[in-house]
Tab-separated table of C-alpha atoms in Angstrom:
chain	number	residue	atom	x	y	z
A	980	UNK	CA	-12.400	-30.538	25.174
A	981	UNK	CA	-15.082	-33.322	24.340
A	982	UNK	CA	-18.467	-32.041	23.280
A	983	UNK	CA	-21.941	-33.882	25.291
A	984	UNK	CA	-22.000	-36.680	22.337
A	985	UNK	CA	-18.911	-37.597	22.911
A	986	UNK	CA	-19.434	-37.844	26.281
A	987	UNK	CA	-22.209	-39.875	26.187
A	988	UNK	CA	-20.650	-42.325	23.893
A	989	UNK	CA	-18.284	-42.927	25.806
A	990	UNK	CA	-20.465	-43.374	28.823
A	991	UNK	CA	-22.593	-45.803	27.048
A	992	UNK	CA	-19.458	-48.248	25.318
A	993	UNK	CA	-17.428	-47.758	29.163
A	994	UNK	CA	-20.825	-47.452	31.773
A	995	UNK	CA	-17.785	-44.593	32.837
A	996	UNK	CA	-16.147	-40.905	32.223
A	997	UNK	CA	-13.241	-40.675	31.940
A	998	UNK	CA	-11.365	-37.874	34.630
A	999	UNK	CA	-13.832	-37.574	37.105
A	1000	UNK	CA	-13.029	-36.027	40.234
A	1001	UNK	CA	-10.529	-37.673	42.952
A	1002	UNK	CA	-10.224	-37.208	46.549
A	1003	UNK	CA	-11.273	-34.178	48.633
A	1004	UNK	CA	-11.105	-30.259	47.323
A	1005	UNK	CA	-8.889	-28.509	49.794
A	1006	UNK	CA	-6.730	-26.080	50.294
A	1007	UNK	CA	-7.106	-25.201	45.725
A	1008	UNK	CA	-6.408	-28.761	44.938
A	1009	UNK	CA	-7.453	-32.421	45.005
A	1010	UNK	CA	-6.391	-34.971	47.736
A	1011	UNK	CA	-6.628	-39.009	48.665
A	1012	UNK	CA	-6.371	-39.204	52.820
A	1013	UNK	CA	-4.525	-41.363	54.043
A	1014	UNK	CA	-7.684	-43.817	55.002
A	1015	UNK	CA	-8.123	-44.203	51.756
A	1016	UNK	CA	-11.755	-44.650	51.938
A	1017	UNK	CA	-14.243	-45.078	49.066
A	1018	UNK	CA	-17.841	-45.226	48.233
A	1019	UNK	CA	-19.410	-45.899	44.799
A	1020	UNK	CA	-21.858	-43.218	43.093
A	1021	UNK	CA	-24.684	-45.001	40.925
A	1022	UNK	CA	-26.606	-44.176	38.172
A	1023	UNK	CA	-30.557	-44.116	38.716
A	1024	UNK	CA	-31.269	-44.582	34.715
A	1025	UNK	CA	-28.790	-48.304	35.005
A	1026	UNK	CA	-29.108	-48.987	39.020
A	1027	UNK	CA	-25.050	-49.402	38.707
A	1028	UNK	CA	-22.272	-47.776	39.918
A	1029	UNK	CA	-20.311	-45.841	37.194
A	1030	UNK	CA	-17.438	-44.030	39.546
A	1031	UNK	CA	-16.252	-44.396	43.576
A	1032	UNK	CA	-15.070	-41.034	45.634
A	1033	UNK	CA	-13.940	-40.813	48.780
A	1034	UNK	CA	-15.788	-41.451	51.650
A	1035	UNK	CA	-14.212	-39.084	53.914
A	1036	UNK	CA	-13.747	-38.646	58.168
A	1037	UNK	CA	-14.323	-36.182	60.836
A	1038	UNK	CA	-10.057	-35.923	60.737
A	1039	UNK	CA	-10.924	-34.546	57.009
A	1040	UNK	CA	-13.634	-32.234	58.110
A	1041	UNK	CA	-11.156	-30.593	60.757
A	1042	UNK	CA	-8.596	-30.212	58.029
A	1043	UNK	CA	-10.697	-28.469	55.241
A	1044	UNK	CA	-12.499	-25.501	57.829
A	1045	UNK	CA	-8.192	-25.557	59.192
A	1046	UNK	CA	-7.770	-24.423	55.527
A	1047	UNK	CA	-10.898	-22.267	55.125
A	1048	UNK	CA	-10.352	-20.775	58.186
A	1049	UNK	CA	-6.578	-19.335	57.516
A	1050	UNK	CA	-7.672	-18.377	53.740
A	1051	UNK	CA	-10.257	-16.112	55.155
A	1052	UNK	CA	-8.662	-14.067	57.822
A	1053	UNK	CA	-5.298	-14.203	56.252
A	1054	UNK	CA	-7.174	-13.394	52.588
A	1055	UNK	CA	-10.129	-13.169	51.439
A	1056	UNK	CA	-11.822	-10.932	53.601
A	1057	UNK	CA	-9.961	-7.605	52.597
A	1058	UNK	CA	-9.744	-8.841	49.205
A	1059	UNK	CA	-11.807	-5.496	47.116
A	1060	UNK	CA	-15.203	-6.407	45.899
A	1061	UNK	CA	-13.937	-5.262	42.488
A	1062	UNK	CA	-11.531	-8.094	42.757
A	1063	UNK	CA	-14.217	-11.023	44.065
A	1064	UNK	CA	-16.201	-9.963	41.080
A	1065	UNK	CA	-13.559	-10.300	38.682
A	1066	UNK	CA	-12.939	-13.932	39.685
A	1067	UNK	CA	-16.831	-14.896	40.314
A	1068	UNK	CA	-16.827	-13.151	36.759
A	1069	UNK	CA	-13.824	-15.563	35.447
A	1070	UNK	CA	-16.080	-18.639	37.336
A	1071	UNK	CA	-19.603	-18.213	35.771
A	1072	UNK	CA	-17.309	-18.299	31.997
A	1073	UNK	CA	-15.692	-20.999	32.901
A	1074	UNK	CA	-18.441	-22.602	33.851
A	1075	UNK	CA	-19.917	-22.437	30.179
A	1076	UNK	CA	-16.580	-23.246	28.554
A	1077	UNK	CA	-17.509	-26.466	30.169
A	1078	UNK	CA	-20.916	-26.921	29.711
A	1079	UNK	CA	-21.411	-30.247	28.490
A	1080	UNK	CA	-18.881	-32.060	30.433
A	1081	UNK	CA	-20.921	-30.468	33.801
A	1082	UNK	CA	-24.148	-31.117	32.402
A	1083	UNK	CA	-23.094	-34.841	31.296
A	1084	UNK	CA	-21.718	-35.826	34.869
A	1085	UNK	CA	-25.073	-33.608	36.420
A	1086	UNK	CA	-27.141	-36.201	34.296
A	1087	UNK	CA	-25.370	-39.739	34.653
A	1088	UNK	CA	-24.980	-39.085	38.309
A	1089	UNK	CA	-28.215	-36.944	39.665
A	1090	UNK	CA	-30.356	-39.395	36.450
A	1091	UNK	CA	-32.190	-35.976	35.255
A	1092	UNK	CA	-32.591	-35.413	31.612
A	1093	UNK	CA	-29.726	-34.088	29.596
A	1094	UNK	CA	-32.160	-30.696	28.653
A	1095	UNK	CA	-32.315	-30.304	32.479
A	1096	UNK	CA	-29.213	-30.965	33.527
A	1097	UNK	CA	-27.635	-28.915	30.992
A	1098	UNK	CA	-30.640	-25.931	31.971
A	1099	UNK	CA	-28.604	-26.135	36.101
A	1100	UNK	CA	-25.327	-25.366	34.464
A	1101	UNK	CA	-26.281	-22.393	32.728
A	1102	UNK	CA	-27.984	-21.447	35.870
A	1103	UNK	CA	-24.634	-22.404	38.029
A	1104	UNK	CA	-23.221	-20.130	35.160
A	1105	UNK	CA	-25.306	-17.705	35.860
A	1106	UNK	CA	-25.403	-17.152	39.553
A	1107	UNK	CA	-22.105	-16.621	39.178
A	1108	UNK	CA	-22.780	-13.558	36.887
A	1109	UNK	CA	-25.168	-12.202	38.729
A	1110	UNK	CA	-23.185	-12.063	42.354
A	1111	UNK	CA	-20.419	-11.130	40.859
A	1112	UNK	CA	-22.815	-8.115	39.754
A	1113	UNK	CA	-23.165	-7.537	43.514
A	1114	UNK	CA	-19.899	-7.579	44.411
A	1115	UNK	CA	-18.861	-4.071	44.734
A	1116	UNK	CA	-22.548	-3.241	45.562
A	1117	UNK	CA	-23.205	-4.186	48.825
A	1118	UNK	CA	-23.705	-1.168	50.528
A	1119	UNK	CA	-24.719	-0.036	53.753
A	1120	UNK	CA	-27.158	3.064	55.361
A	1121	UNK	CA	-26.541	5.798	56.760
A	1122	UNK	CA	-28.546	7.263	60.062
A	1123	UNK	CA	-30.217	10.073	60.348
A	1124	UNK	CA	-28.805	11.104	63.945
A	1125	UNK	CA	-29.247	15.258	64.151
A	1126	UNK	CA	-25.996	17.336	62.501
A	1127	UNK	CA	-23.607	16.269	66.023
A	1128	UNK	CA	-23.799	13.005	64.943
A	1129	UNK	CA	-22.624	10.303	62.263
A	1130	UNK	CA	-24.464	7.191	61.982
A	1131	UNK	CA	-24.138	4.044	58.913
A	1132	UNK	CA	-23.833	0.241	59.279
A	1133	UNK	CA	-21.810	-2.055	56.927
A	1134	UNK	CA	-22.029	-5.208	55.877
A	1135	UNK	CA	-19.178	-7.834	56.846
A	1136	UNK	CA	-18.596	-11.687	55.834
A	1137	UNK	CA	-19.896	-13.981	58.102
A	1138	UNK	CA	-16.770	-15.645	58.117
A	1139	UNK	CA	-16.844	-19.878	57.387
A	1140	UNK	CA	-20.057	-20.734	55.493
A	1141	UNK	CA	-21.389	-25.009	56.005
A	1142	UNK	CA	-22.944	-25.502	53.174
A	1143	UNK	CA	-24.926	-29.404	52.874
A	1144	UNK	CA	-25.978	-29.439	49.186
A	1145	UNK	CA	-28.960	-32.358	48.440
A	1146	UNK	CA	-28.732	-34.953	45.909
A	1147	UNK	CA	-31.292	-33.601	43.893
A	1148	UNK	CA	-29.613	-29.898	42.445
A	1149	UNK	CA	-26.278	-31.070	42.912
A	1150	UNK	CA	-24.789	-28.085	40.482
A	1151	UNK	CA	-27.500	-25.643	41.119
A	1152	UNK	CA	-27.463	-25.674	45.019
A	1153	UNK	CA	-23.890	-25.478	44.947
A	1154	UNK	CA	-24.031	-22.515	43.282
A	1155	UNK	CA	-26.179	-20.743	45.267
A	1156	UNK	CA	-24.310	-21.118	47.976
A	1157	UNK	CA	-21.215	-20.814	47.194
A	1158	UNK	CA	-21.636	-17.874	44.956
A	1159	UNK	CA	-22.983	-15.088	47.470
A	1160	UNK	CA	-20.593	-16.764	50.292
A	1161	UNK	CA	-17.685	-16.029	48.017
A	1162	UNK	CA	-19.278	-12.284	47.092
A	1163	UNK	CA	-20.082	-11.531	50.872
A	1164	UNK	CA	-16.177	-11.851	51.329
A	1165	UNK	CA	-16.548	-15.625	53.291
A	1166	UNK	CA	-14.970	-18.859	52.476
A	1167	UNK	CA	-16.843	-22.451	52.029
A	1168	UNK	CA	-16.661	-26.316	53.102
A	1169	UNK	CA	-18.961	-27.913	51.333
A	1170	UNK	CA	-20.313	-31.450	51.378
A	1171	UNK	CA	-22.252	-32.237	48.708
A	1172	UNK	CA	-25.042	-35.637	49.218
A	1173	UNK	CA	-23.389	-39.202	48.856
A	1174	UNK	CA	-25.478	-39.771	46.022
A	1175	UNK	CA	-24.406	-37.062	43.716
A	1176	UNK	CA	-20.868	-35.992	44.830
A	1177	UNK	CA	-19.173	-35.061	41.523
A	1178	UNK	CA	-19.819	-31.741	40.114
A	1179	UNK	CA	-19.474	-29.656	43.455
A	1180	UNK	CA	-16.048	-30.597	43.839
A	1181	UNK	CA	-15.731	-29.865	40.066
A	1182	UNK	CA	-16.955	-26.330	40.312
A	1183	UNK	CA	-14.559	-25.996	43.149
A	1184	UNK	CA	-11.950	-27.011	40.549
A	1185	UNK	CA	-13.318	-24.426	38.361
A	1186	UNK	CA	-13.110	-21.972	41.138
A	1187	UNK	CA	-9.347	-22.214	41.953
A	1188	UNK	CA	-8.693	-21.788	38.149
A	1189	UNK	CA	-10.714	-18.895	38.085
A	1190	UNK	CA	-8.269	-17.695	40.273
A	1191	UNK	CA	-9.902	-18.188	43.512
A	1192	UNK	CA	-6.941	-18.122	46.559
A	1193	UNK	CA	-6.125	-21.392	48.037
A	1194	UNK	CA	-8.012	-22.787	50.898
A	1195	UNK	CA	-11.407	-20.241	50.193
A	1196	UNK	CA	-13.921	-23.518	48.916
A	1197	UNK	CA	-13.261	-26.830	49.797
A	1198	UNK	CA	-15.453	-29.618	49.118
A	1199	UNK	CA	-15.884	-32.766	50.934
A	1200	UNK	CA	-17.598	-36.146	49.839
A	1201	UNK	CA	-18.914	-39.077	52.549
A	1202	UNK	CA	-22.434	-39.732	54.466
A	1203	UNK	CA	-23.931	-37.286	56.642
A	1204	UNK	CA	-22.989	-39.375	59.421
A	1205	UNK	CA	-19.453	-39.542	59.036
A	1206	UNK	CA	-18.838	-35.997	57.150
A	1207	UNK	CA	-22.162	-33.941	57.566
A	1208	UNK	CA	-22.537	-33.949	61.062
A	1209	UNK	CA	-18.989	-33.093	61.924
A	1210	UNK	CA	-19.224	-30.395	59.918
A	1211	UNK	CA	-22.416	-28.767	60.784
A	1212	UNK	CA	-21.043	-29.499	64.579
A	1213	UNK	CA	-17.634	-27.599	63.798
A	1214	UNK	CA	-16.717	-25.019	66.459
A	1215	UNK	CA	-14.941	-22.934	63.253
A	1216	UNK	CA	-18.341	-22.945	61.050
A	1217	UNK	CA	-19.742	-19.606	61.930
A	1218	UNK	CA	-22.942	-20.403	59.205
A	1219	UNK	CA	-24.721	-23.345	57.738
A	1220	UNK	CA	-26.968	-23.532	54.876
A	1221	UNK	CA	-28.794	-26.323	54.725
A	1222	UNK	CA	-31.395	-28.030	52.005
A	1223	UNK	CA	-32.563	-31.250	52.800
A	1224	UNK	CA	-35.657	-33.240	54.988
A	1225	UNK	CA	-37.168	-31.415	57.474
A	1226	UNK	CA	-36.154	-33.683	60.050
A	1227	UNK	CA	-32.489	-33.957	59.485
A	1228	UNK	CA	-32.648	-30.055	59.139
A	1229	UNK	CA	-34.367	-30.050	62.570
A	1230	UNK	CA	-31.160	-31.663	63.648
A	1231	UNK	CA	-28.946	-29.416	62.316
A	1232	UNK	CA	-30.611	-26.793	64.092
A	1233	UNK	CA	-29.948	-28.056	67.559
A	1234	UNK	CA	-26.932	-28.450	66.654
A	1235	UNK	CA	-25.999	-25.085	65.633
A	1236	UNK	CA	-27.749	-23.990	68.497
A	1237	UNK	CA	-24.827	-25.223	70.850
A	1238	UNK	CA	-22.608	-22.494	69.513
A	1239	UNK	CA	-25.226	-20.222	67.893
A	1240	UNK	CA	-23.996	-21.077	64.365
A	1241	UNK	CA	-26.145	-19.035	62.566
A	1242	UNK	CA	-28.530	-21.315	59.840
A	1243	UNK	CA	-30.675	-20.992	56.768
A	1244	UNK	CA	-32.763	-24.006	56.022
A	1245	UNK	CA	-34.829	-25.300	52.777
A	1246	UNK	CA	-36.333	-28.083	53.654
A	1247	UNK	CA	-39.621	-29.966	51.897
A	1248	UNK	CA	-42.563	-28.935	50.210
A	1249	UNK	CA	-46.065	-29.801	49.144
A	1250	UNK	CA	-46.699	-27.351	47.040
A	1251	UNK	CA	-49.941	-26.280	45.326
A	1252	UNK	CA	-50.910	-25.104	42.150
A	1253	UNK	CA	-53.862	-23.423	41.865
A	1254	UNK	CA	-56.529	-23.708	38.555
A	1255	UNK	CA	-59.472	-20.957	38.372
A	1256	UNK	CA	-61.567	-22.078	36.392
A	1257	UNK	CA	-60.775	-18.936	33.925
A	1258	UNK	CA	-57.418	-19.581	33.451
A	1259	UNK	CA	-55.928	-20.435	30.148
A	1260	UNK	CA	-56.061	-24.387	30.155
A	1261	UNK	CA	-53.660	-25.163	28.136
A	1262	UNK	CA	-51.388	-23.260	29.294
A	1263	UNK	CA	-52.413	-24.181	33.116
A	1264	UNK	CA	-52.543	-27.623	31.402
A	1265	UNK	CA	-48.858	-27.484	30.466
A	1266	UNK	CA	-47.351	-25.576	33.913
A	1267	UNK	CA	-49.062	-28.350	35.655
A	1268	UNK	CA	-47.133	-30.871	34.183
A	1269	UNK	CA	-43.519	-29.068	34.070
A	1270	UNK	CA	-44.399	-28.056	37.936
A	1271	UNK	CA	-44.579	-32.063	39.127
A	1272	UNK	CA	-42.629	-34.134	36.353
A	1273	UNK	CA	-39.409	-32.516	35.722
A	1274	UNK	CA	-37.016	-33.713	37.622
A	1275	UNK	CA	-39.207	-37.008	38.117
A	1276	UNK	CA	-40.795	-34.949	40.902
A	1277	UNK	CA	-37.977	-34.910	43.100
A	1278	UNK	CA	-37.906	-31.214	43.458
A	1279	UNK	CA	-38.804	-29.221	46.922
A	1280	UNK	CA	-40.961	-26.835	45.413
A	1281	UNK	CA	-42.707	-28.946	42.875
A	1282	UNK	CA	-46.139	-28.333	42.275
A	1283	UNK	CA	-47.199	-32.009	43.609
A	1284	UNK	CA	-50.801	-30.858	44.573
A	1285	UNK	CA	-53.105	-29.557	41.907
A	1286	UNK	CA	-56.494	-27.599	43.592
A	1287	UNK	CA	-58.633	-27.431	40.681
A	1288	UNK	CA	-62.275	-25.280	40.778
A	1289	UNK	CA	-64.907	-27.882	40.311
A	1290	UNK	CA	-66.038	-26.781	37.384
A	1291	UNK	CA	-63.404	-27.832	35.356
A	1292	UNK	CA	-61.967	-30.258	37.003
A	1293	UNK	CA	-63.447	-33.204	34.390
A	1294	UNK	CA	-62.530	-31.451	30.988
A	1295	UNK	CA	-58.972	-30.515	32.192
A	1296	UNK	CA	-58.115	-33.537	34.316
A	1297	UNK	CA	-59.029	-35.649	31.063
A	1298	UNK	CA	-56.568	-33.581	28.919
A	1299	UNK	CA	-53.740	-33.840	31.773
A	1300	UNK	CA	-53.862	-37.310	32.449
A	1301	UNK	CA	-53.835	-38.332	28.389
A	1302	UNK	CA	-50.614	-35.946	28.531
A	1303	UNK	CA	-49.179	-37.560	31.650
A	1304	UNK	CA	-49.705	-41.238	29.723
A	1305	UNK	CA	-48.097	-39.600	26.893
A	1306	UNK	CA	-44.573	-38.705	28.270
A	1307	UNK	CA	-41.819	-40.550	27.361
A	1308	UNK	CA	-39.286	-42.719	30.357
A	1309	UNK	CA	-35.872	-42.980	30.130
A	1310	UNK	CA	-31.899	-42.895	30.747
A	1311	UNK	CA	-31.125	-39.537	30.722
A	1312	UNK	CA	-28.434	-39.421	28.258
A	1313	UNK	CA	-31.034	-40.175	25.759
A	1314	UNK	CA	-33.330	-36.673	27.004
A	1315	UNK	CA	-36.643	-38.454	27.843
A	1316	UNK	CA	-39.864	-36.356	29.267
A	1317	UNK	CA	-39.223	-38.056	32.821
A	1318	UNK	CA	-35.858	-39.321	33.713
A	1319	UNK	CA	-35.501	-42.159	36.876
A	1320	UNK	CA	-35.810	-41.801	40.399
A	1321	UNK	CA	-32.718	-41.227	42.109
A	1322	UNK	CA	-31.899	-44.391	44.538
A	1323	UNK	CA	-33.339	-48.159	44.913
A	1324	UNK	CA	-34.271	-46.961	48.291
A	1325	UNK	CA	-36.370	-43.445	47.404
A	1326	UNK	CA	-38.337	-45.505	44.982
A	1327	UNK	CA	-38.818	-47.971	47.795
A	1328	UNK	CA	-40.629	-44.680	49.502
A	1329	UNK	CA	-42.527	-43.350	46.509
A	1330	UNK	CA	-44.201	-46.967	46.582
A	1331	UNK	CA	-44.990	-47.810	49.387
A	1332	UNK	CA	-47.045	-43.635	49.207
A	1333	UNK	CA	-48.728	-45.555	46.192
A	1334	UNK	CA	-49.178	-48.658	47.501
A	1335	UNK	CA	-51.241	-47.247	51.020
A	1336	UNK	CA	-52.960	-45.074	48.655
A	1337	UNK	CA	-54.204	-48.325	46.466
A	1338	UNK	CA	-54.873	-50.046	49.934
A	1339	UNK	CA	-57.061	-46.276	51.098
A	1340	UNK	CA	-59.230	-47.091	47.707
A	1341	UNK	CA	-57.875	-44.211	46.187
A	1342	UNK	CA	-58.323	-43.234	42.838
A	1343	UNK	CA	-55.264	-43.434	40.466
A	1344	UNK	CA	-56.087	-41.673	37.184
A	1345	UNK	CA	-52.583	-42.682	35.865
A	1346	UNK	CA	-49.712	-44.432	36.550
A	1347	UNK	CA	-48.999	-45.358	40.460
A	1348	UNK	CA	-46.531	-48.013	39.960
A	1349	UNK	CA	-42.505	-48.468	39.441
A	1350	UNK	CA	-41.021	-49.681	36.670
A	1351	UNK	CA	-37.986	-49.312	34.290
A	1352	UNK	CA	-36.405	-47.896	31.165
A	1353	UNK	CA	-37.925	-49.293	28.402
A	1354	UNK	CA	-35.151	-49.560	26.102
A	1355	UNK	CA	-33.426	-51.701	28.734
A	1356	UNK	CA	-35.483	-52.694	31.489
A	1357	UNK	CA	-33.007	-51.370	33.914
A	1358	UNK	CA	-32.943	-48.596	36.619
A	1359	UNK	CA	-34.921	-47.122	39.501
A	1360	UNK	CA	-38.615	-45.681	37.029
A	1361	UNK	CA	-42.004	-44.791	38.885
A	1362	UNK	CA	-44.737	-43.764	36.247
A	1363	UNK	CA	-45.754	-40.215	35.998
A	1364	UNK	CA	-48.574	-40.621	38.392
A	1365	UNK	CA	-51.978	-38.532	39.392
A	1366	UNK	CA	-54.176	-39.420	42.346
A	1367	UNK	CA	-58.009	-37.807	41.770
A	1368	UNK	CA	-60.131	-36.333	44.577
A	1369	UNK	CA	-57.860	-36.786	47.485
A	1370	UNK	CA	-59.098	-35.811	50.956
A	1371	UNK	CA	-57.415	-32.763	52.640
A	1372	UNK	CA	-56.175	-35.337	55.835
A	1373	UNK	CA	-54.636	-38.034	53.525
A	1374	UNK	CA	-51.221	-38.417	53.534
A	1375	UNK	CA	-50.947	-37.512	49.585
A	1376	UNK	CA	-51.933	-34.634	50.482
A	1377	UNK	CA	-49.922	-34.024	53.491
A	1378	UNK	CA	-46.785	-35.369	53.454
A	1379	UNK	CA	-44.070	-34.646	50.739
A	1380	UNK	CA	-43.522	-37.869	48.261
A	1381	UNK	CA	-40.310	-36.170	46.507
A	1382	UNK	CA	-41.927	-38.062	43.245
A	1383	UNK	CA	-43.599	-38.040	40.278
A	1384	UNK	CA	-47.113	-38.237	41.783
A	1385	UNK	CA	-49.873	-35.431	41.333
A	1386	UNK	CA	-52.640	-35.355	43.904
A	1387	UNK	CA	-55.954	-33.994	42.728
A	1388	UNK	CA	-58.261	-31.735	45.273
A	1389	UNK	CA	-61.101	-30.250	43.700
A	1390	UNK	CA	-62.621	-26.334	44.909
A	1391	UNK	CA	-65.481	-24.806	45.187
A	1392	UNK	CA	-64.224	-21.553	44.843
A	1393	UNK	CA	-61.121	-19.158	45.071
A	1394	UNK	CA	-61.704	-18.763	49.230
A	1395	UNK	CA	-62.096	-22.476	49.010
A	1396	UNK	CA	-58.811	-23.052	47.459
A	1397	UNK	CA	-57.178	-21.025	49.773
A	1398	UNK	CA	-58.204	-22.651	52.510
A	1399	UNK	CA	-56.742	-25.714	50.482
A	1400	UNK	CA	-53.758	-24.459	49.926
A	1401	UNK	CA	-52.982	-23.171	53.112
A	1402	UNK	CA	-53.806	-26.122	55.435
A	1403	UNK	CA	-50.815	-28.095	55.281
A	1404	UNK	CA	-47.421	-28.292	57.210
A	1405	UNK	CA	-45.493	-26.430	54.403
A	1406	UNK	CA	-45.077	-23.224	53.022
A	1407	UNK	CA	-42.388	-23.442	50.142
A	1408	UNK	CA	-43.732	-22.099	46.869
A	1409	UNK	CA	-47.493	-21.956	45.485
A	1410	UNK	CA	-49.012	-21.905	41.811
A	1411	UNK	CA	-51.689	-19.951	40.576
A	1412	UNK	CA	-53.289	-19.754	37.583
A	1413	UNK	CA	-55.901	-17.302	35.938
A	1414	UNK	CA	-56.558	-14.961	33.591
A	1415	UNK	CA	-58.087	-12.461	36.547
A	1416	UNK	CA	-54.945	-10.589	37.128
A	1417	UNK	CA	-56.302	-8.729	40.040
A	1418	UNK	CA	-57.915	-12.181	41.625
A	1419	UNK	CA	-54.288	-13.924	41.183
A	1420	UNK	CA	-52.695	-11.322	43.421
A	1421	UNK	CA	-55.497	-10.879	46.288
A	1422	UNK	CA	-54.351	-14.641	46.525
A	1423	UNK	CA	-50.934	-14.433	46.538
A	1424	UNK	CA	-51.170	-12.238	49.410
A	1425	UNK	CA	-53.918	-14.707	50.888
A	1426	UNK	CA	-51.449	-18.133	50.550
A	1427	UNK	CA	-49.048	-18.344	53.078
A	1428	UNK	CA	-45.775	-19.436	51.221
A	1429	UNK	CA	-42.232	-17.901	50.441
A	1430	UNK	CA	-42.820	-17.448	46.966
A	1431	UNK	CA	-45.961	-17.462	44.745
A	1432	UNK	CA	-45.534	-17.856	40.860
A	1433	UNK	CA	-48.563	-16.688	38.905
A	1434	UNK	CA	-49.411	-18.318	35.062
A	1435	UNK	CA	-46.056	-19.817	34.785
A	1436	UNK	CA	-44.288	-22.256	37.362
A	1437	UNK	CA	-41.331	-22.326	38.498
A	1438	UNK	CA	-40.758	-18.524	37.093
A	1439	UNK	CA	-37.814	-15.695	37.596
A	1440	UNK	CA	-34.766	-16.752	38.766
A	1441	UNK	CA	-31.799	-16.095	40.665
A	1442	UNK	CA	-32.744	-12.223	40.564
A	1443	UNK	CA	-35.686	-13.719	42.987
A	1444	UNK	CA	-35.777	-14.644	46.711
A	1445	UNK	CA	-36.204	-18.381	47.696
A	1446	UNK	CA	-37.432	-19.849	50.693
A	1447	UNK	CA	-39.754	-21.485	52.514
A	1448	UNK	CA	-42.545	-20.645	55.720
A	1449	UNK	CA	-43.733	-22.919	58.581
A	1450	UNK	CA	-41.754	-26.540	58.089
A	1451	UNK	CA	-39.982	-25.378	54.628
A	1452	UNK	CA	-37.551	-23.353	56.977
A	1453	UNK	CA	-36.656	-20.246	57.036
A	1454	UNK	CA	-34.507	-17.868	55.593
A	1455	UNK	CA	-33.627	-16.662	51.987
A	1456	UNK	CA	-31.320	-18.079	49.250
A	1457	UNK	CA	-31.190	-16.223	45.642
A	1458	UNK	CA	-31.379	-12.520	45.476
A	1459	UNK	CA	-30.495	-9.960	47.090
A	1460	UNK	CA	-31.622	-11.233	50.494
A	1461	UNK	CA	-28.980	-14.735	49.883
A	1462	UNK	CA	-26.117	-12.811	49.629
A	1463	UNK	CA	-27.196	-10.809	52.682
A	1464	UNK	CA	-27.382	-13.748	54.567
A	1465	UNK	CA	-23.532	-14.586	54.323
A	1466	UNK	CA	-23.101	-10.329	56.074
A	1467	UNK	CA	-23.427	-9.023	59.731
A	1468	UNK	CA	-24.544	-5.998	59.791
A	1469	UNK	CA	-22.545	-3.693	61.792
A	1470	UNK	CA	-23.887	-0.156	62.586
A	1471	UNK	CA	-21.483	3.011	64.022
A	1472	UNK	CA	-22.663	5.724	65.541
A	1473	UNK	CA	-20.204	8.739	66.604
A	1474	UNK	CA	-20.462	12.357	68.196
A	1475	UNK	CA	-18.784	14.357	65.758
A	1476	UNK	CA	-19.394	17.815	67.557
């Protein structure tokens, strides 16, 4: 098994990696459909194609759903929970055994720095470990109906689950959907984003190697129109987990309504980071930097709005700007502070926001321009950017840029900060930096978001439920709440006297 250094050298020498998945993963094996259609996958750090993959069709979706349905009904839902747990735990171990290869592929396919990709793979392993431990603890309740009755509930698997996986966190999002669905006794049919197809396919293979019966984890590649849409409208699907844009999520929800298919939607965000005047400034600066510039800001929960107390605005911003300008850019395999954005189209979108901001005369105090890898002169990069003094009604305060762009807003006091934080169509997460723990928890109650971080952005892990309010979606992933998303509760009441 090659190390990360050996794989990096291989890629830099050849421009590709040997042994990448070839075809869909259906019914426990890779297979290329007869139509033999393919697409190219691009390395954002070089803006060059490095591999091809199968461009699926609606017929391929039918095959995958049929395989999942058969496997669910004939084997998996009646497997003992402890046996499901052993398979998921073995998958966790195999992910760690293959961490170098998985991380290198994730890095090249998504563009993110290698250290971040390594963290994502470790997180995927932890996700399977966590839900392995939950398989035999998914217990119902008993109801106090009196001496003449027995009342209880049980959690049953919902059935065949569809998973639409985004391009920004391919292996992380796949794992946080696959693991609880399989732990609950469901079958999986997944479609990764066409920009980042490979690690979801590799994860399905790992699960097969761990002993998962054939047909229980199927992965199809291709476009949203030709694979994603047919999957979400398929009558053989019982549940849809979608992560992506508000526009597409709305379409998925409308499609699901036709067959009353259950959905969990994790959509966009414009998450505030509230910095109060009594904060630990060094920790808050580091927290703000990580919140917006990890994966070049291409995170639904990125802290893209800094709301700062006016009393410390000038000193704080001066330090933040200096550290932002010192961040290194480069290809993910060189593990820079900030990597590329995912595609030329997305780079144009980010640049459009800044072009309009410049035309409006906004105060851009750092960055604001398209750039390239300083070592090679190639790739899709945008400078780490800070825009100061942004009005609440401005699109930079209201719309999701999904890039390395931080909007700065000034608050008069805590109440004003909360009002600014809540004046937005999104409600995914929020961060708070203050030494006043009582005030922090009061603010956490007042801010309308699905998850609140206090004094550390991105705090928590797989144990903590994650999901949004307002146009950030509904339903929860991660934690026991995420497991229950793949269950249907049945109540039983019996007269026993």
